XYZ file of C-alpha atoms in Angstrom:
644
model
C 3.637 44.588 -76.373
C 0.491 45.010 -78.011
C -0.533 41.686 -77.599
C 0.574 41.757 -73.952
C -1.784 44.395 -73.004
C -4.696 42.758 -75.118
C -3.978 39.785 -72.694
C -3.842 42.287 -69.611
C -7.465 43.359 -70.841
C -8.891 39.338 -71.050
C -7.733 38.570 -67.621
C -9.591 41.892 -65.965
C -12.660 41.153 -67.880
C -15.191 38.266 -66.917
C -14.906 35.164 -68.791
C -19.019 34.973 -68.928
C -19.631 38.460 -69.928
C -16.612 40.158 -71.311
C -16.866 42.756 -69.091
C -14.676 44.102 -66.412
C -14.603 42.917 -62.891
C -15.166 45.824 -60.887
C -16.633 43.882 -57.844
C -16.477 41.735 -55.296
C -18.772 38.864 -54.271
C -18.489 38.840 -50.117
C -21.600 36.648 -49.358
C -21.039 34.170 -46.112
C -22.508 31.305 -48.010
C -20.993 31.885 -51.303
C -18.750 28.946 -51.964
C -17.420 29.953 -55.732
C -13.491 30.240 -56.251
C -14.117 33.217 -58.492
C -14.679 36.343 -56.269
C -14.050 38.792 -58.620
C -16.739 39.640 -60.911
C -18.682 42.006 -62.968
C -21.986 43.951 -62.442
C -23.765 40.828 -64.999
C -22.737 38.426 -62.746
C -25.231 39.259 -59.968
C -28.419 39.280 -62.333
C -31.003 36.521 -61.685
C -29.490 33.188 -63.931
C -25.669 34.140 -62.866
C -23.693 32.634 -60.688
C -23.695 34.700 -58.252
C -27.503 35.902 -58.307
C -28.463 37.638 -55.277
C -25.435 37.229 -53.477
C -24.159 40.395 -51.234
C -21.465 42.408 -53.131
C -18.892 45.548 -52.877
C -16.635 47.494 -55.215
C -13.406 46.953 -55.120
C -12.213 49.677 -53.843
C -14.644 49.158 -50.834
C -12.821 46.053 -49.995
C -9.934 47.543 -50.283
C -10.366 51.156 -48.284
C -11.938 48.659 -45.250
C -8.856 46.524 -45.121
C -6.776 49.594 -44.901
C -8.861 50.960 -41.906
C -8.737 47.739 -39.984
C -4.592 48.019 -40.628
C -4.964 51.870 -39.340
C -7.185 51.094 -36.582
C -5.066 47.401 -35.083
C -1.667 50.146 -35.539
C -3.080 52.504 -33.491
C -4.210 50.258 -30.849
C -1.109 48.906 -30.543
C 0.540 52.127 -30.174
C -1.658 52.390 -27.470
C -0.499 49.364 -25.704
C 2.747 50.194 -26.110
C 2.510 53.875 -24.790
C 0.755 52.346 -21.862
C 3.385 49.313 -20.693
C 6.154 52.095 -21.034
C 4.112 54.279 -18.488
C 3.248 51.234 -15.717
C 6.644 50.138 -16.224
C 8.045 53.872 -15.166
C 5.253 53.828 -12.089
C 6.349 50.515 -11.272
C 10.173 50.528 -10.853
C 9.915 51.931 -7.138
C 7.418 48.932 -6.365
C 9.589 47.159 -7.746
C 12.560 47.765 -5.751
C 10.723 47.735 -2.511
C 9.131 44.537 -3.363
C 12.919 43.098 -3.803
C 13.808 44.135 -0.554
C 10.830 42.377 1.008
C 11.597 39.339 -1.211
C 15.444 38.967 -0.083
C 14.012 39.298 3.494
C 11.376 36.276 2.948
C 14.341 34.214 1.543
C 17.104 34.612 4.038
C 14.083 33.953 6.492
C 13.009 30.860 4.803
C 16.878 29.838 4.141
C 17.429 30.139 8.414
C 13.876 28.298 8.595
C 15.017 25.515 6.475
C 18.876 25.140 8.696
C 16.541 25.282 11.826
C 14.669 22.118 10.664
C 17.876 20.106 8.983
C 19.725 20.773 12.595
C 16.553 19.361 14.433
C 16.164 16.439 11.929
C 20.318 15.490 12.529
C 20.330 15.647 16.394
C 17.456 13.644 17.008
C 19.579 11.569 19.357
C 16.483 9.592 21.109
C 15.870 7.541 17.895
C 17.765 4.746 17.760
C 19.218 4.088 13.982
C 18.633 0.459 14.030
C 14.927 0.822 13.963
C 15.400 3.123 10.670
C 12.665 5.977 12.449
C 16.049 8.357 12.033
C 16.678 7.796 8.242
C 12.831 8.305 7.719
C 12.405 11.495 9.704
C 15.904 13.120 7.613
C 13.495 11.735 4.982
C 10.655 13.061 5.458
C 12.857 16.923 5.462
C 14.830 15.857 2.882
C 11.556 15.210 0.587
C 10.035 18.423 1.435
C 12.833 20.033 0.274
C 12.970 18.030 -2.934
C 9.228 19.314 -3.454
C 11.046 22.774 -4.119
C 13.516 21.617 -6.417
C 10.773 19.599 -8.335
C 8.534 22.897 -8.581
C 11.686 24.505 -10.367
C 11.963 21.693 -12.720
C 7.864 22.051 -13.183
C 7.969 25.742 -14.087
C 10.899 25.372 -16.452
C 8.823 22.542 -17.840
C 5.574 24.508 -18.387
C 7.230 27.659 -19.044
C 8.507 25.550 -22.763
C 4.938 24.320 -22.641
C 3.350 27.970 -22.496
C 5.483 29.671 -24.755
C 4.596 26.657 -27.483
C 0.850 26.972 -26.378
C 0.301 30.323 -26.572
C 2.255 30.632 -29.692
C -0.173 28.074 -31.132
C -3.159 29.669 -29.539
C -2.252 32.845 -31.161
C -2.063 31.873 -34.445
C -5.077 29.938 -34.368
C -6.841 33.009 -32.886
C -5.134 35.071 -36.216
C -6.277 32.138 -38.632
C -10.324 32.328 -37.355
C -10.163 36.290 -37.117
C -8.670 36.370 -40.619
C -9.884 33.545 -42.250
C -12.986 35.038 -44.148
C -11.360 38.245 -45.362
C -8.724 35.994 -46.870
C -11.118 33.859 -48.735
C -12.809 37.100 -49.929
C -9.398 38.502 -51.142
C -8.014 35.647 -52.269
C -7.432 37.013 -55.827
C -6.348 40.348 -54.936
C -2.577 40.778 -54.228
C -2.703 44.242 -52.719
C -5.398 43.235 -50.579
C -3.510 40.129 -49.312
C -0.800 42.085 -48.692
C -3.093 44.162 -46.212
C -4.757 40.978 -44.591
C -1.552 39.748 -43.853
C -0.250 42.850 -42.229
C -3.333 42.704 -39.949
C -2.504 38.536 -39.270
C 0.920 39.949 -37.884
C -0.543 43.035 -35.408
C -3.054 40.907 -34.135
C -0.324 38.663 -33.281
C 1.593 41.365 -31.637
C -1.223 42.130 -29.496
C -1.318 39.205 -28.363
C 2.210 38.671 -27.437
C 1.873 41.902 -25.679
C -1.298 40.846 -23.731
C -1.285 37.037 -22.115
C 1.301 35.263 -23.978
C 4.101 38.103 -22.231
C 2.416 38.054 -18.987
C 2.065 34.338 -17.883
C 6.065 34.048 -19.372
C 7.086 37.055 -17.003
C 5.211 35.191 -13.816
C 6.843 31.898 -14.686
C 10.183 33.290 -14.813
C 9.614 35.648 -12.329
C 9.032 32.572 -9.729
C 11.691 30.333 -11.225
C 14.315 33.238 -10.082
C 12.485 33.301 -6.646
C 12.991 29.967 -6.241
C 16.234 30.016 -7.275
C 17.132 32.744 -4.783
C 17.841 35.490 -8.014
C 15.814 38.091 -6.870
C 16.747 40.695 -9.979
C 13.173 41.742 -11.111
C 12.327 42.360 -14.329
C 11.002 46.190 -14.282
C 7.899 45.471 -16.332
C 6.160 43.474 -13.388
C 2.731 43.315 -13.254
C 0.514 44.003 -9.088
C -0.802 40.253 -10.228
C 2.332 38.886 -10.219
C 3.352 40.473 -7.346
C 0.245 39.335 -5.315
C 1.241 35.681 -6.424
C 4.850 35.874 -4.989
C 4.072 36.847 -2.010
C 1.394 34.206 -1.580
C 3.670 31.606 -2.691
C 5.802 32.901 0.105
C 3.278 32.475 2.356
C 2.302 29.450 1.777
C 6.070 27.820 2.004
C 5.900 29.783 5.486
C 3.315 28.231 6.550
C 4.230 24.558 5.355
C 7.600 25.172 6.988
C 5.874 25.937 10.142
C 3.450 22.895 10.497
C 6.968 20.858 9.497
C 8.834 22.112 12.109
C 5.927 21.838 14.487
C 5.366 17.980 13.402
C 9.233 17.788 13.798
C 8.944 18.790 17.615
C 5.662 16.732 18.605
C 7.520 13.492 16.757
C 9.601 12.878 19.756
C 7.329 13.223 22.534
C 5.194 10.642 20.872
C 7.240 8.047 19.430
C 8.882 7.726 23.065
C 5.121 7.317 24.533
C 4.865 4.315 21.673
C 7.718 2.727 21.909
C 7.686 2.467 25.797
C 4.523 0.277 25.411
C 6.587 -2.567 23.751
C 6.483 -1.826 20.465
C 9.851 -1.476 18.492
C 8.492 -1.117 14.804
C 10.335 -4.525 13.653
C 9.739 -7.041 11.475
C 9.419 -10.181 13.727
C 8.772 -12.980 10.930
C 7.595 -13.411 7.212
C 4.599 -16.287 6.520
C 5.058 -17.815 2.652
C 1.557 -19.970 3.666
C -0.757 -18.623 1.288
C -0.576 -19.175 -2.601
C -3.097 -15.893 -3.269
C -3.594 -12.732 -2.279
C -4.601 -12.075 1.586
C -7.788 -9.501 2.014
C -8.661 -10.519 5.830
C -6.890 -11.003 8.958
C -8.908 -11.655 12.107
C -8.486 -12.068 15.777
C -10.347 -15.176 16.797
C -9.582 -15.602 20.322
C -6.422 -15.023 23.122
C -4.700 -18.018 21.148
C -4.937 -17.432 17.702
C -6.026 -15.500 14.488
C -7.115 -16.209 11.654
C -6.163 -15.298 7.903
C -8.030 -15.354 4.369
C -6.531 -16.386 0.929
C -7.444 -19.058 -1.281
C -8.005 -21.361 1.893
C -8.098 -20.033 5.185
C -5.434 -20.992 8.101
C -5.534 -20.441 11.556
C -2.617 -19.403 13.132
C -1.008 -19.623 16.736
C -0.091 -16.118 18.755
C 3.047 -17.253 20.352
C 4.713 -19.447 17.500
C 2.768 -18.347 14.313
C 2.427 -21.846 13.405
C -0.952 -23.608 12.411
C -3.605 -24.312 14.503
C -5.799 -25.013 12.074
C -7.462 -24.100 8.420
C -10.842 -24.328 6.239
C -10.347 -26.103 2.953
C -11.980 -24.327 0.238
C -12.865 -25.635 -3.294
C -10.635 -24.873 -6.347
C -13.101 -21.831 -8.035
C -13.742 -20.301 -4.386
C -11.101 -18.033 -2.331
C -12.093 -16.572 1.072
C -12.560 -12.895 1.257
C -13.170 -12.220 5.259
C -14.222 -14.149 8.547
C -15.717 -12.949 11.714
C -16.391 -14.978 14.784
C -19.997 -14.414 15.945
C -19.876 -15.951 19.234
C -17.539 -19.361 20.886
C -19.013 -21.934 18.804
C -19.680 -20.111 15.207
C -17.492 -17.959 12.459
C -19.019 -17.307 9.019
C -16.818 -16.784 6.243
C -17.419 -14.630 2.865
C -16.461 -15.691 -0.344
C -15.134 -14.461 -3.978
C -18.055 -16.014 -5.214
C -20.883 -13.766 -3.178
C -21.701 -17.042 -0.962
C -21.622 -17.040 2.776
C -20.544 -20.167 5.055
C -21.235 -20.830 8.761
C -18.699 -23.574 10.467
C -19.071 -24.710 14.149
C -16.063 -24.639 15.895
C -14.234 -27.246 17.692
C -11.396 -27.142 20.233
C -9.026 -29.857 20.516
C -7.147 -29.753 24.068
C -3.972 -32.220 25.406
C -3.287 -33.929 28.414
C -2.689 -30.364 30.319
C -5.863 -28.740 28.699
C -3.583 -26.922 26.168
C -5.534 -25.963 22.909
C -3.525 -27.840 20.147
C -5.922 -27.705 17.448
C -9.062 -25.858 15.974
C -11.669 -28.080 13.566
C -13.999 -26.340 11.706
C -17.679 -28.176 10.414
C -19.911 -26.246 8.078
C -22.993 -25.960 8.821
C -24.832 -24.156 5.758
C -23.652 -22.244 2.564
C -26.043 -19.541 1.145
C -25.548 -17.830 -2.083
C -27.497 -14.427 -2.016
C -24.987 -11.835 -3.329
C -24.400 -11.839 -6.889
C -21.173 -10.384 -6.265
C -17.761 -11.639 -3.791
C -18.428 -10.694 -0.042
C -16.039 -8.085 1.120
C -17.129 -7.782 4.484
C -18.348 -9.316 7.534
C -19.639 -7.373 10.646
C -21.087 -9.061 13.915
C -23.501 -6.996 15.246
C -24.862 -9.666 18.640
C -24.188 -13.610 19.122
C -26.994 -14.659 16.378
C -26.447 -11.944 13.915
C -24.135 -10.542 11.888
C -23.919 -8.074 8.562
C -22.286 -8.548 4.975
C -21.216 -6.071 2.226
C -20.391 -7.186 -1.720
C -19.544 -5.852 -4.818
C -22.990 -5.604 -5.743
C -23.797 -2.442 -4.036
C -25.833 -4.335 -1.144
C -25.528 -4.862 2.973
C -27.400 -7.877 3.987
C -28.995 -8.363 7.813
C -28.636 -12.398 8.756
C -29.084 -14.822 11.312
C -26.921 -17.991 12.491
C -29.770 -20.098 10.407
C -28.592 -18.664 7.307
C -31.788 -15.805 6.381
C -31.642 -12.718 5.351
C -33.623 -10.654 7.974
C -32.926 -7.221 6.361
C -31.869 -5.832 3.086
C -30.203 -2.797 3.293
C -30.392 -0.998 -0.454
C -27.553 0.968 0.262
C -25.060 2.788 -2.602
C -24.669 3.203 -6.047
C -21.090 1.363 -5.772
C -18.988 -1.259 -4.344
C -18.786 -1.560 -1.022
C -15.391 -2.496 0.323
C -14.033 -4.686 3.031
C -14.415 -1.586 6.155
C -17.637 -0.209 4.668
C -19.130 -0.673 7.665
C -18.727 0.948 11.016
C -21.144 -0.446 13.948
C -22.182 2.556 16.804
C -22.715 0.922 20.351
C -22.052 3.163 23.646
C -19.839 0.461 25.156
C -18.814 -1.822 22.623
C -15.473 0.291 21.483
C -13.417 -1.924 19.688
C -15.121 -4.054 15.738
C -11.733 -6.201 17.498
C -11.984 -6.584 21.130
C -8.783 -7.741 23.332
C -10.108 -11.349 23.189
C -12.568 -11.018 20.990
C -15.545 -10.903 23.812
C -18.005 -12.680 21.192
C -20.192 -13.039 24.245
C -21.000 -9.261 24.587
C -24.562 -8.696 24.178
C -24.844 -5.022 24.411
C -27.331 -3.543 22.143
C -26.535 -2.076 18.857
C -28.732 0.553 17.022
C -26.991 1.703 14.509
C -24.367 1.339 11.948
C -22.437 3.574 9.379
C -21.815 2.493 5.977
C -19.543 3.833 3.192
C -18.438 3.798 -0.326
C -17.060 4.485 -3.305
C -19.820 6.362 -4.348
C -18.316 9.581 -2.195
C -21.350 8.792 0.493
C -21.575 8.214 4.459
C -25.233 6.868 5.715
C -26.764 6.376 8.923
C -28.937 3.069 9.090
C -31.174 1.779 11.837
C -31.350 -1.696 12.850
C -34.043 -1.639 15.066
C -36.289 -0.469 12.036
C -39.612 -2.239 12.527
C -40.221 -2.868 8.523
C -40.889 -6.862 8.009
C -38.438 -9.122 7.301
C -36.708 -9.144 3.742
C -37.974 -5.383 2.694
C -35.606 -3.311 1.458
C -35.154 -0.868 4.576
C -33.697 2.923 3.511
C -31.128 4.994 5.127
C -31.793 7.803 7.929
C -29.696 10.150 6.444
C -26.836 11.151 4.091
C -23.344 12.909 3.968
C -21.729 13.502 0.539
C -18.124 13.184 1.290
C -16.168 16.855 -0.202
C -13.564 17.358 -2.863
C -14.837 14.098 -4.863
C -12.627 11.781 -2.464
C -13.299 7.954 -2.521
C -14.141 7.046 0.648
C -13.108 3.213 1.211
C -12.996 2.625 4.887
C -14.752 4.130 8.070
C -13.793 3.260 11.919
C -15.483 4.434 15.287
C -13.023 6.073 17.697
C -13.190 3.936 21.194
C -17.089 4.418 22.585
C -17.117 8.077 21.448
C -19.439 9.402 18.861
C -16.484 9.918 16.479
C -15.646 7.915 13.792
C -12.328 8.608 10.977
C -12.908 7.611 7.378
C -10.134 6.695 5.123
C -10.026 7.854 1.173
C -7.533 8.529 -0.925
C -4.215 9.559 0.648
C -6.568 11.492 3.135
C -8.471 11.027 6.438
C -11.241 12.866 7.395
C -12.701 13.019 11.332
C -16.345 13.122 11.578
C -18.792 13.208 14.910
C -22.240 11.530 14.838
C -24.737 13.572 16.729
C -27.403 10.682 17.603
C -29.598 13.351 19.532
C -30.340 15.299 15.911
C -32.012 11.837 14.745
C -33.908 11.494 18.124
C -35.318 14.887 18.959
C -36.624 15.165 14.594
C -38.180 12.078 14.117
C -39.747 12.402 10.786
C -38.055 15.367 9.649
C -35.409 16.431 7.574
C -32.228 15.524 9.695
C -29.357 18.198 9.739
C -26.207 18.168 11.577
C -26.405 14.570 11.912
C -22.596 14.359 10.454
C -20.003 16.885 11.309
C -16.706 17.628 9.666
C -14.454 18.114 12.189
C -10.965 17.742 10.367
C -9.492 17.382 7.355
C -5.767 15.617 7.283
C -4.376 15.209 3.838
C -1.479 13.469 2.369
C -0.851 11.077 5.409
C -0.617 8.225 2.165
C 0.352 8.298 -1.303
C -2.472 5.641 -1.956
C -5.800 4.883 -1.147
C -6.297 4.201 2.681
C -7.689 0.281 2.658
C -8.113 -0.576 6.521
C -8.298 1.343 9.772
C -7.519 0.189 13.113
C -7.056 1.669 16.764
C -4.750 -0.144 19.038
C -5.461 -0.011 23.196
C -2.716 -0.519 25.904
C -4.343 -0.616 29.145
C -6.248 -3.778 30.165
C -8.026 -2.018 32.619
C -9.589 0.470 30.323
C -10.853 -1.212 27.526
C -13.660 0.726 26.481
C -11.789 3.863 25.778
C -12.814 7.613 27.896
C -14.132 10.365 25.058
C -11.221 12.535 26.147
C -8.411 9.947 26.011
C -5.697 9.927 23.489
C -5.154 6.652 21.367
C -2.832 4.435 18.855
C -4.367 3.966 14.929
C -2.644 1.808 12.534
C -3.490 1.986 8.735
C -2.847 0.248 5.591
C -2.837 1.683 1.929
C -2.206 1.320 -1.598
C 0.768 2.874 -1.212
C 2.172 -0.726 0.259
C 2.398 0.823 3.459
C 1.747 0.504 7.298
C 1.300 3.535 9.202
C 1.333 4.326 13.198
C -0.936 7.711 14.491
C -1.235 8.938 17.672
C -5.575 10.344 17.905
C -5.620 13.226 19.747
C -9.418 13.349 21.204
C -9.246 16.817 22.431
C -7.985 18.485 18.922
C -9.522 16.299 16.594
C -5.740 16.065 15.055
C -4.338 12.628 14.069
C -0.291 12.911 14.458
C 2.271 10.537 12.670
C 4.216 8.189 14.701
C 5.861 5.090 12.376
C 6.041 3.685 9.183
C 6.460 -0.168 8.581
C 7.421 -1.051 4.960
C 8.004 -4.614 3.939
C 4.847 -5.109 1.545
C 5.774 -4.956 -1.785
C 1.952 -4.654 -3.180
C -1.791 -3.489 -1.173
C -1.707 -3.625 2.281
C -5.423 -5.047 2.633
C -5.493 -6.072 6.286
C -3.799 -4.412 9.318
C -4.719 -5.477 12.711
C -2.916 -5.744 16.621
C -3.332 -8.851 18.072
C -2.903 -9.288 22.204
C -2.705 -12.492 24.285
C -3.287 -13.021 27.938
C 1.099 -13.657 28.556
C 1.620 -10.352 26.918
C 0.474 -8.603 29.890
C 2.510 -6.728 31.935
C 2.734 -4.591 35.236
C 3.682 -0.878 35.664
C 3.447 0.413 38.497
C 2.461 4.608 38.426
C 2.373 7.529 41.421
C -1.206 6.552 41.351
C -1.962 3.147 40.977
C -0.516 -0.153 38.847
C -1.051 -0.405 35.677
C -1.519 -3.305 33.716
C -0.237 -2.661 29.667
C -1.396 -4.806 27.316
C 1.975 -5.610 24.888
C 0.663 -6.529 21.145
C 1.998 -7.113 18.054
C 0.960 -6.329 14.430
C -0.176 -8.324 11.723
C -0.316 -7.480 8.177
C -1.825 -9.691 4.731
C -1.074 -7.944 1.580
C -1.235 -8.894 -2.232
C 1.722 -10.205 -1.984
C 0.551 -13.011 -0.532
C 2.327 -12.572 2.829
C 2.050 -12.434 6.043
C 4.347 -10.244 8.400
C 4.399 -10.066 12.134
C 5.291 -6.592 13.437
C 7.129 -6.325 17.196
């Protein structure tokens, strides 16, 4: 026993100085295992010279106030949930009445729209439009039962988080009275006791609150409307503008729902049935161009590039390229000249030769180059003719190049701090509606001023090309618009001859109107309101939007009227072709068809017309002449595929 105690006495007494330890070293920087120590200890030469100190039983009383202090605060807390919980059992109950309401409303809601979607007896079931429109209900019902799946999902996620969170929270909080107790069993003990109620503060606080909302919505959902009585006015807030917002989705579905069949009649009574006519296996690469050369035939761009007949898709001709080159896009710039881009930023001119038979039939098209020009350092996506001896080109490497039918570069256009993509560029003339004309009029002359460009840099600018800056200088931009919500913007069309143009980005399109008269009446100042915003239409893909088109039916009205409705037809990422209807008046573009065959990008989209397509209606008014066309689409895939 004796000798027991003698070893007691060693082990409270400093190794150094042999006396006892009756302090405690509690400097930040003090990175010696051995807190405890005696008074010796601090003098100059010790270890722990200097270094800030307190008795033990300071330590010790301070832990056990923090303890006293963390219980009574959560006493507190708990005193205080017990009395909101007793003030808010009548909310409560009146907010489940209100809830049961919004569900039986949104339950007769949802019936309403399934009955609509299975008597849609005008759509005939061979052209699939009925099996896409239960679809399209169907899937916005599945959204719900996906959000159920999400919360139980994050709900395991939060709890795990949060329990994490909390702990790490305890372990910084904590983790320097530890180290300065580390020795001291009773004041562990303490520390530890304060780890725990600073967990169950926390629990009590956010970890409680965000698992009550979760589950709280998941019964919603579900249709069990039993409330927990310990809701929170957050919470509440949040239902009821979840509710809200399914309202208000439901509503714009039913109204789509009702506007679907008025529209797709108008469409389909111009010829149109939404069917794939035939499937071309020509090319061996990917297609990124398809072009409408002429009443007789257009023109597509792989590795080589083929000419193809309107009436029996067969060749008419094709441009043999070499084995490192592929053909990006073509344009026709007037009867006797195309220019073609390249993978490998060059540019080609060919002259253009018909070959007719005995009855003046064109049988074949031969193609002689005339130059090739390498000034990009990047492949050509795009070719835009802007008059009979000029015509514009976008690349990879950021640029837009002015040239002439010589092969010079008249302007250079230091445009955007990214790619530039195969619709980058969208030319503004008063009466030149239509980048693709019904025949292609390469012989129209009227003036162009100005031209749009766009990119992946998130930008829209304005460019002049009448600027009167020598030839080959670098000529800069009128103005700017920074396209919202960080949205790529990839493709841009003018609507008709009107001053509004639709840009494509991803899964989005966004309606803009150019006000020339803001660049004319503030020359040299800072132009505002050159671009307006005038809607917004989201989700109409679920990939980015490559190529826009618009599609006319009446030969006798070419150039579009500002307040006349029209067809669009876009391709995506999303291996899709879709059919809008442009209403000018509303600024709203409505969905009419989707045509899926693609398997991979749809890069080109485009409705080609010939003169035996036209037809004769005759109206209370006058007869009509409507221009019957057909679709064609070039995809990675490598194919080709008519639409009728």
């Amino acid at each position: 026993m004796e000798q027991n105690k003698e070893k007691t006495s060693e082990l409270q007494k400093c190794p150094i100085h042999k006396k006892k330890l009756k302090i405690f070293c509690i400097d930040k920087i003090c990175d010696i295992p051995q807190k405890q120590i005696c008074s010796h200890c601090l003098l100059q030469g010790s270890l722990h010279a200097q270094h800030q100190a307190q008795t033990i039983e300071q330590v010790d009383q301070k832990i056990k106030e923090d303890a006293k202090n963390l219980h009574q605060k959560i006493q507190d807390l708990r005193e205080e949930d017990q009395e909101k919980n007793y003030n808010f059992e009548e909310q409560v109950r009146n907010f489940e009445k209100q809830v049961v309401s919004s569900i039986e409303s949104q339950n007769y809601d949802i019936k309403q729209i399934l009955n609509s979607i299975t008597s849609c007896e005008y759509i005939d079931l061979s052209d699939g439009t009925l099996t896409q429109l239960k679809e399209q209900g169907l899937n916005f019902l599945q959204n719900i039962i996906q959000q159920i799946e999400g919360y139980k999902t994050n709900q395991k996620i939060l709890e795990k988080n949060n329990l994490k969170k909390s702990q790490d929270e305890n372990s910084n909080i904590n983790q320097e009275l530890i180290s300065e107790i580390n020795n001291n069993n009773n004041l562990i003990n303490f520390a530890e006791d304060k780890q725990n109620l600073t967990h169950e503060k926390l629990a009590l606080n956010e970890y409680n609150q965000n698992l009550y909302t979760l589950n709280i919505v998941l019964k919603l959902i579900k249709g069990e409307v039993k409330l927990k009585s310990n809701i929170q006015p957050e919470i509440i807030d949040k239902l009821f503008k979840y509710i809200q917002n399914c309202q208000a989705e439901f509503k714009i579905f039913k109204d789509n729902i009702s506007t679907f069949k008025e529209n797709l009649v108008l469409f389909l009574n111009n010829g149109f049935k939404g069917q794939q006519k035939l499937k071309i296996l020509q090319h061996k690469s990917p297609i990124f161009w398809i072009e409408d050369i002429d009443d007789s035939c257009f023109a597509s761009c792989g590795e080589n590039i083929y000419f193809w007949e309107k009436e029996t898709f067969k060749i008419k001709g094709q441009i043999l390229l070499q084995s490192f080159d592929e053909s990006r896009c073509i344009k026709k710039i007037n009867d006797l000249h195309i220019v073609v881009g390249l993978s490998t930023g060059s540019v080609q001119a060919y002259e253009i030769r018909y070959i007719f038979n005995e009855d003046y039939k064109q049988t074949r098209i031969m193609c002689d180059q005339l130059w090739n020009k390498t000034k990009h350092q990047d492949e050509v996506t795009g070719i835009f003719r802007v008059n009979s001896k000029q015509f514009l080109t976008t690349s990879f490497d950021f640029n837009i190049f002015l040239w002439n039918l010589n092969g010079e570069i008249q302007k250079k256009f230091m445009t955007h701090r990214s790619i530039l993509y195969k619709q980058s560029i969208a030319l503004y003339q008063e009466s030149y509606p239509f980048e693709l004309q019904q025949y292609n009029d390469t012989n129209n002359e009227n003036k162009i001023q100005y031209f749009l460009s766009i990119s992946h840099d998130k930008t829209i600018k304005l460019w002049d090309l009448d600027s009167q800056q020598l030839n080959y200088q670098d000529c800069q931009h009128i103005c700017e618009e920074v396209v919202p919500d960080h949205e790529y913007a990839i493709s841009i069309c003018f609507v008709g001859k009107s001053n509004k143009f639709v840009t494509g980005h991803a899964s989005s399109f966004r309606i803009y109107q150019l006000n020339i008269n803001e660049i004319n009446d503030r020359q040299g100042e800072q132009q505002e309101n050159v671009f307006v915003l005038l809607n917004h239409i989201s989700r109409v893909h679920t990939g980015i939007i490559l190529d826009i088109s618009f599609i006319q039916f009446d030969q006798n009205k070419q150039n579009l009227n500002t307040n006349q409705d029209c067809y669009m037809v876009s391709g995506s990422e999303d291996n899709s072709i879709k059919i809008w209807k442009f209403d000018f008046n509303q600024n709203i573009i409505k969905y009419i068809l989707t045509l899926k065959e693609h398997f991979k990008y749809v890069q080109s989209v485009i409705p080609i017309y010939n003169q035996n397509s036209i037809k004769k209606e005759k109206t209370k008014n006058y007869q009509q002449q409507k221009l019957n066309f057909k679709l064609v689409s070039g995809s990675l895939d490598k194919n080709i595929i008519i639409w009728e």
